[in-house]
């Protein structure tokens, strides 16, 4: 009866998984069709209830800034763009499908006065799109300032707001929020104070409302109630001020896990609590007005997910759409044979021609192609050749052994061998002399004159 009186949708639950670390940021667009979740694994995942089946897989994954945790996500009032705030000094704007539209400039860290810098100079902590004006954005940072930006000008902010501090210095602004009409800004300061500025002509950094020591520790979240009468705040000090829905952290050596606690706004009585995770803390939570579904993110160093609580009788669309849609059954046509892939450079057509030098060297190594003469055999013979013999062929060897071939030219002197035939040639001229015997002229010798000689 108690649950029905407050109409809290918590009979069913689904989890949008996919992150490998705790989910630190959550944004659901105004129509309730798209969910953004950002994580300490540096990625943003985009889910679409209309396009998802019961497997609940994200349709896009982004890494806005390499190595920087995602701190906050916020949709524009028309839900055509969203703001992504990471641990870097530059916020990014994406369109509805996750394509980058631009990133805001980083300021000069060596300029002492923050009013003279063009952008934040250290890591961002929070950011929120104006609830009515689609060109205006608010960001807060560890550099101790809040800034209002125009999304059409990424080069410089429109306004720098420096919170009021007890003593000069830089105390980080841990969180920020617009009211429902976009007429005032709230900032949670690292010293535990909450400061509120009304946007009016000629307004400056002096806050219209300054709640000193609102909390005794860092403020982790600020939200205005939908009627604009209440400002809700949450802090590390374990307290909540005028809050209706909050997540809890898992304490060390504690038996309770991460919970969602619901409070009555008027009496601040605990109405109900829901266990979200037995081991992980609840980081971000949100109750969507149109869907009447509750979103809560949790996780640890190894995994992270977004839990969605809903009631089929009280909730509309959102999770109900994709849970009812079962995954498609695989058909025979889904399986296709793996094609054989040819590496183009493996084909001879695309191979580099080997150089001529290498070809020549290859041929020289081949004894047949290079016509290398046969080397004399020193040992026993083979292949028709006789080893260690005088004469290379077997027949010559056998003839020599039988004494039929006598080789004497090795011992003879060539001159003597020719002169041996000199006497025979003179006595019996065979070729040259007979040819000229009849026509040979008589030799006429000159008579010597004794006078000439003298």
PDB file of C-alpha atoms in Angstrom, residues 222-354:
ATOM      1  CA  UNK A 222      22.753  19.805  -6.787  1.00  0.00           C
ATOM      2  CA  UNK A 223      19.255  19.674  -8.288  1.00  0.00           C
ATOM      3  CA  UNK A 224      16.328  22.093  -8.324  1.00  0.00           C
ATOM      4  CA  UNK A 225      12.859  20.654  -7.777  1.00  0.00           C
ATOM      5  CA  UNK A 226      10.503  20.783 -10.752  1.00  0.00           C
ATOM      6  CA  UNK A 227       8.337  23.477  -9.099  1.00  0.00           C
ATOM      7  CA  UNK A 228      11.437  25.605  -8.424  1.00  0.00           C
ATOM      8  CA  UNK A 229      10.735  25.824  -4.669  1.00  0.00           C
ATOM      9  CA  UNK A 230      13.452  23.488  -3.457  1.00  0.00           C
ATOM     10  CA  UNK A 231      17.157  23.059  -4.075  1.00  0.00           C
ATOM     11  CA  UNK A 232      18.359  19.521  -3.378  1.00  0.00           C
ATOM     12  CA  UNK A 233      21.974  18.853  -2.417  1.00  0.00           C
ATOM     13  CA  UNK A 234      24.087  15.768  -1.694  1.00  0.00           C
ATOM     14  CA  UNK A 235      27.543  15.598  -0.106  1.00  0.00           C
ATOM     15  CA  UNK A 236      30.387  13.294   0.885  1.00  0.00           C
ATOM     16  CA  UNK A 237      29.515  14.077   4.503  1.00  0.00           C
ATOM     17  CA  UNK A 238      26.750  11.455   4.263  1.00  0.00           C
ATOM     18  CA  UNK A 239      23.894  13.951   4.566  1.00  0.00           C
ATOM     19  CA  UNK A 240      21.265  15.174   2.168  1.00  0.00           C
ATOM     20  CA  UNK A 241      19.415  18.443   2.360  1.00  0.00           C
ATOM     21  CA  UNK A 242      15.786  18.530   1.157  1.00  0.00           C
ATOM     22  CA  UNK A 243      16.222  15.554  -1.101  1.00  0.00           C
ATOM     23  CA  UNK A 244      13.706  13.112  -2.495  1.00  0.00           C
ATOM     24  CA  UNK A 245      15.785  10.424  -4.240  1.00  0.00           C
ATOM     25  CA  UNK A 246      19.430   9.630  -3.579  1.00  0.00           C
ATOM     26  CA  UNK A 247      21.949   6.841  -4.027  1.00  0.00           C
ATOM     27  CA  UNK A 248      24.187   5.513  -1.261  1.00  0.00           C
ATOM     28  CA  UNK A 249      27.811   4.373  -1.238  1.00  0.00           C
ATOM     29  CA  UNK A 250      29.150   1.055  -0.036  1.00  0.00           C
ATOM     30  CA  UNK A 251      31.177   1.659   3.131  1.00  0.00           C
ATOM     31  CA  UNK A 252      34.171  -0.462   4.072  1.00  0.00           C
ATOM     32  CA  UNK A 253      33.327  -3.498   6.199  1.00  0.00           C
ATOM     33  CA  UNK A 254      29.647  -2.814   5.629  1.00  0.00           C
ATOM     34  CA  UNK A 255      27.052  -5.506   5.026  1.00  0.00           C
ATOM     35  CA  UNK A 256      24.678  -3.307   2.990  1.00  0.00           C
ATOM     36  CA  UNK A 257      25.305  -2.629  -0.690  1.00  0.00           C
ATOM     37  CA  UNK A 258      24.485   0.401  -2.852  1.00  0.00           C
ATOM     38  CA  UNK A 259      20.908   1.561  -2.236  1.00  0.00           C
ATOM     39  CA  UNK A 260      18.399   4.012  -3.670  1.00  0.00           C
ATOM     40  CA  UNK A 261      16.591   5.852  -0.870  1.00  0.00           C
ATOM     41  CA  UNK A 262      13.275   7.677  -1.347  1.00  0.00           C
ATOM     42  CA  UNK A 263      12.265  10.462   1.041  1.00  0.00           C
ATOM     43  CA  UNK A 264       9.116  12.445   1.566  1.00  0.00           C
ATOM     44  CA  UNK A 265       9.944  16.022   0.613  1.00  0.00           C
ATOM     45  CA  UNK A 266       7.718  17.658   3.201  1.00  0.00           C
ATOM     46  CA  UNK A 267       8.492  15.520   6.249  1.00  0.00           C
ATOM     47  CA  UNK A 268      11.939  14.222   5.141  1.00  0.00           C
ATOM     48  CA  UNK A 269      10.901  10.730   6.220  1.00  0.00           C
ATOM     49  CA  UNK A 270      12.446   7.686   4.549  1.00  0.00           C
ATOM     50  CA  UNK A 271       9.649   6.284   2.406  1.00  0.00           C
ATOM     51  CA  UNK A 272      11.375   3.364   0.699  1.00  0.00           C
ATOM     52  CA  UNK A 273      14.751   1.973  -0.235  1.00  0.00           C
ATOM     53  CA  UNK A 274      15.834  -0.336  -3.037  1.00  0.00           C
ATOM     54  CA  UNK A 275      19.012  -2.409  -3.171  1.00  0.00           C
ATOM     55  CA  UNK A 276      20.744  -1.754  -6.491  1.00  0.00           C
ATOM     56  CA  UNK A 277      24.043  -3.609  -6.114  1.00  0.00           C
ATOM     57  CA  UNK A 278      25.340  -5.802  -3.253  1.00  0.00           C
ATOM     58  CA  UNK A 279      28.979  -4.706  -3.728  1.00  0.00           C
ATOM     59  CA  UNK A 280      28.983  -1.411  -5.701  1.00  0.00           C
ATOM     60  CA  UNK A 281      27.996   2.150  -4.787  1.00  0.00           C
ATOM     61  CA  UNK A 282      25.228   4.051  -6.571  1.00  0.00           C
ATOM     62  CA  UNK A 283      26.855   7.008  -8.337  1.00  0.00           C
ATOM     63  CA  UNK A 284      24.195   8.802 -10.392  1.00  0.00           C
ATOM     64  CA  UNK A 285      20.437   8.531 -10.148  1.00  0.00           C
ATOM     65  CA  UNK A 286      17.526  10.053 -12.017  1.00  0.00           C
ATOM     66  CA  UNK A 287      13.733   9.701 -12.042  1.00  0.00           C
ATOM     67  CA  UNK A 288      12.485  10.396 -15.542  1.00  0.00           C
ATOM     68  CA  UNK A 289       9.153  12.299 -15.440  1.00  0.00           C
ATOM     69  CA  UNK A 290       7.768  11.125 -18.786  1.00  0.00           C
ATOM     70  CA  UNK A 291       8.789   7.460 -18.626  1.00  0.00           C
ATOM     71  CA  UNK A 292       8.215   7.175 -14.858  1.00  0.00           C
ATOM     72  CA  UNK A 293      11.341   5.011 -14.699  1.00  0.00           C
ATOM     73  CA  UNK A 294      14.266   5.320 -12.298  1.00  0.00           C
ATOM     74  CA  UNK A 295      17.846   5.206 -13.596  1.00  0.00           C
ATOM     75  CA  UNK A 296      20.778   4.469 -11.264  1.00  0.00           C
ATOM     76  CA  UNK A 297      24.417   3.907 -12.235  1.00  0.00           C
ATOM     77  CA  UNK A 298      26.883   1.771 -10.299  1.00  0.00           C
ATOM     78  CA  UNK A 299      30.098  -0.179 -10.734  1.00  0.00           C
ATOM     79  CA  UNK A 300      33.629  -0.749  -9.505  1.00  0.00           C
ATOM     80  CA  UNK A 301      37.123  -1.087 -10.995  1.00  0.00           C
ATOM     81  CA  UNK A 302      36.177  -4.040 -13.181  1.00  0.00           C
ATOM     82  CA  UNK A 303      32.633  -3.366 -14.458  1.00  0.00           C
ATOM     83  CA  UNK A 304      29.882  -0.767 -14.536  1.00  0.00           C
ATOM     84  CA  UNK A 305      26.233  -0.610 -15.523  1.00  0.00           C
ATOM     85  CA  UNK A 306      23.072   1.491 -15.542  1.00  0.00           C
ATOM     86  CA  UNK A 307      20.181  -0.064 -13.615  1.00  0.00           C
ATOM     87  CA  UNK A 308      16.675   0.878 -14.783  1.00  0.00           C
ATOM     88  CA  UNK A 309      13.763   0.314 -12.383  1.00  0.00           C
ATOM     89  CA  UNK A 310      10.277   0.270 -13.859  1.00  0.00           C
ATOM     90  CA  UNK A 311       6.786  -1.059 -13.289  1.00  0.00           C
ATOM     91  CA  UNK A 312       4.816  -2.405 -16.275  1.00  0.00           C
ATOM     92  CA  UNK A 313       1.617  -0.931 -14.848  1.00  0.00           C
ATOM     93  CA  UNK A 314       2.993   2.515 -13.877  1.00  0.00           C
ATOM     94  CA  UNK A 315       5.800   3.125 -16.394  1.00  0.00           C
ATOM     95  CA  UNK A 316       5.594   3.990 -20.070  1.00  0.00           C
ATOM     96  CA  UNK A 317       7.798   3.154 -23.063  1.00  0.00           C
ATOM     97  CA  UNK A 318      11.572   3.273 -22.344  1.00  0.00           C
ATOM     98  CA  UNK A 319      12.702  -0.055 -20.915  1.00  0.00           C
ATOM     99  CA  UNK A 320       9.305  -1.627 -21.630  1.00  0.00           C
ATOM    100  CA  UNK A 321       9.860  -1.182 -25.369  1.00  0.00           C
ATOM    101  CA  UNK A 322      13.125  -3.088 -25.625  1.00  0.00           C
ATOM    102  CA  UNK A 323      12.443  -5.757 -22.990  1.00  0.00           C
ATOM    103  CA  UNK A 324       9.376  -6.896 -24.926  1.00  0.00           C
ATOM    104  CA  UNK A 325      11.468  -7.103 -28.083  1.00  0.00           C
ATOM    105  CA  UNK A 326      13.143 -10.492 -28.033  1.00  0.00           C
ATOM    106  CA  UNK A 327      16.466 -10.940 -29.864  1.00  0.00           C
ATOM    107  CA  UNK A 328      15.978 -11.990 -33.480  1.00  0.00           C
ATOM    108  CA  UNK A 329      16.340 -15.693 -34.141  1.00  0.00           C
ATOM    109  CA  UNK A 330      19.195 -16.561 -36.433  1.00  0.00           C
ATOM    110  CA  UNK A 331      18.191 -17.776 -39.887  1.00  0.00           C
ATOM    111  CA  UNK A 332      20.084 -20.025 -42.292  1.00  0.00           C
ATOM    112  CA  UNK A 333      20.981 -16.998 -44.408  1.00  0.00           C
ATOM    113  CA  UNK A 334      22.888 -15.424 -41.519  1.00  0.00           C
ATOM    114  CA  UNK A 335      25.718 -17.894 -41.929  1.00  0.00           C
ATOM    115  CA  UNK A 336      28.006 -17.196 -44.825  1.00  0.00           C
ATOM    116  CA  UNK A 337      31.063 -19.092 -45.925  1.00  0.00           C
ATOM    117  CA  UNK A 338      34.300 -17.365 -45.199  1.00  0.00           C
ATOM    118  CA  UNK A 339      35.754 -16.148 -48.507  1.00  0.00           C
ATOM    119  CA  UNK A 340      39.309 -17.038 -49.472  1.00  0.00           C
ATOM    120  CA  UNK A 341      41.304 -13.857 -49.316  1.00  0.00           C
ATOM    121  CA  UNK A 342      44.311 -13.555 -51.612  1.00  0.00           C
ATOM    122  CA  UNK A 343      47.161 -11.377 -50.614  1.00  0.00           C
ATOM    123  CA  UNK A 344      47.757  -9.292 -53.789  1.00  0.00           C
ATOM    124  CA  UNK A 345      51.532  -9.302 -53.326  1.00  0.00           C
ATOM    125  CA  UNK A 346      51.557 -13.081 -53.293  1.00  0.00           C
ATOM    126  CA  UNK A 347      50.524 -13.130 -56.965  1.00  0.00           C
ATOM    127  CA  UNK A 348      53.401 -13.105 -59.512  1.00  0.00           C
ATOM    128  CA  UNK A 349      51.758 -10.133 -61.272  1.00  0.00           C
ATOM    129  CA  UNK A 350      52.452  -7.847 -58.305  1.00  0.00           C
ATOM    130  CA  UNK A 351      55.803  -9.232 -57.241  1.00  0.00           C
ATOM    131  CA  UNK A 352      58.908  -7.109 -57.646  1.00  0.00           C
ATOM    132  CA  UNK A 353      61.192  -8.304 -60.465  1.00  0.00           C
ATOM    133  CA  UNK A 354      64.387  -9.800 -59.006  1.00  0.00           C
TER     134      UNK A 354
END
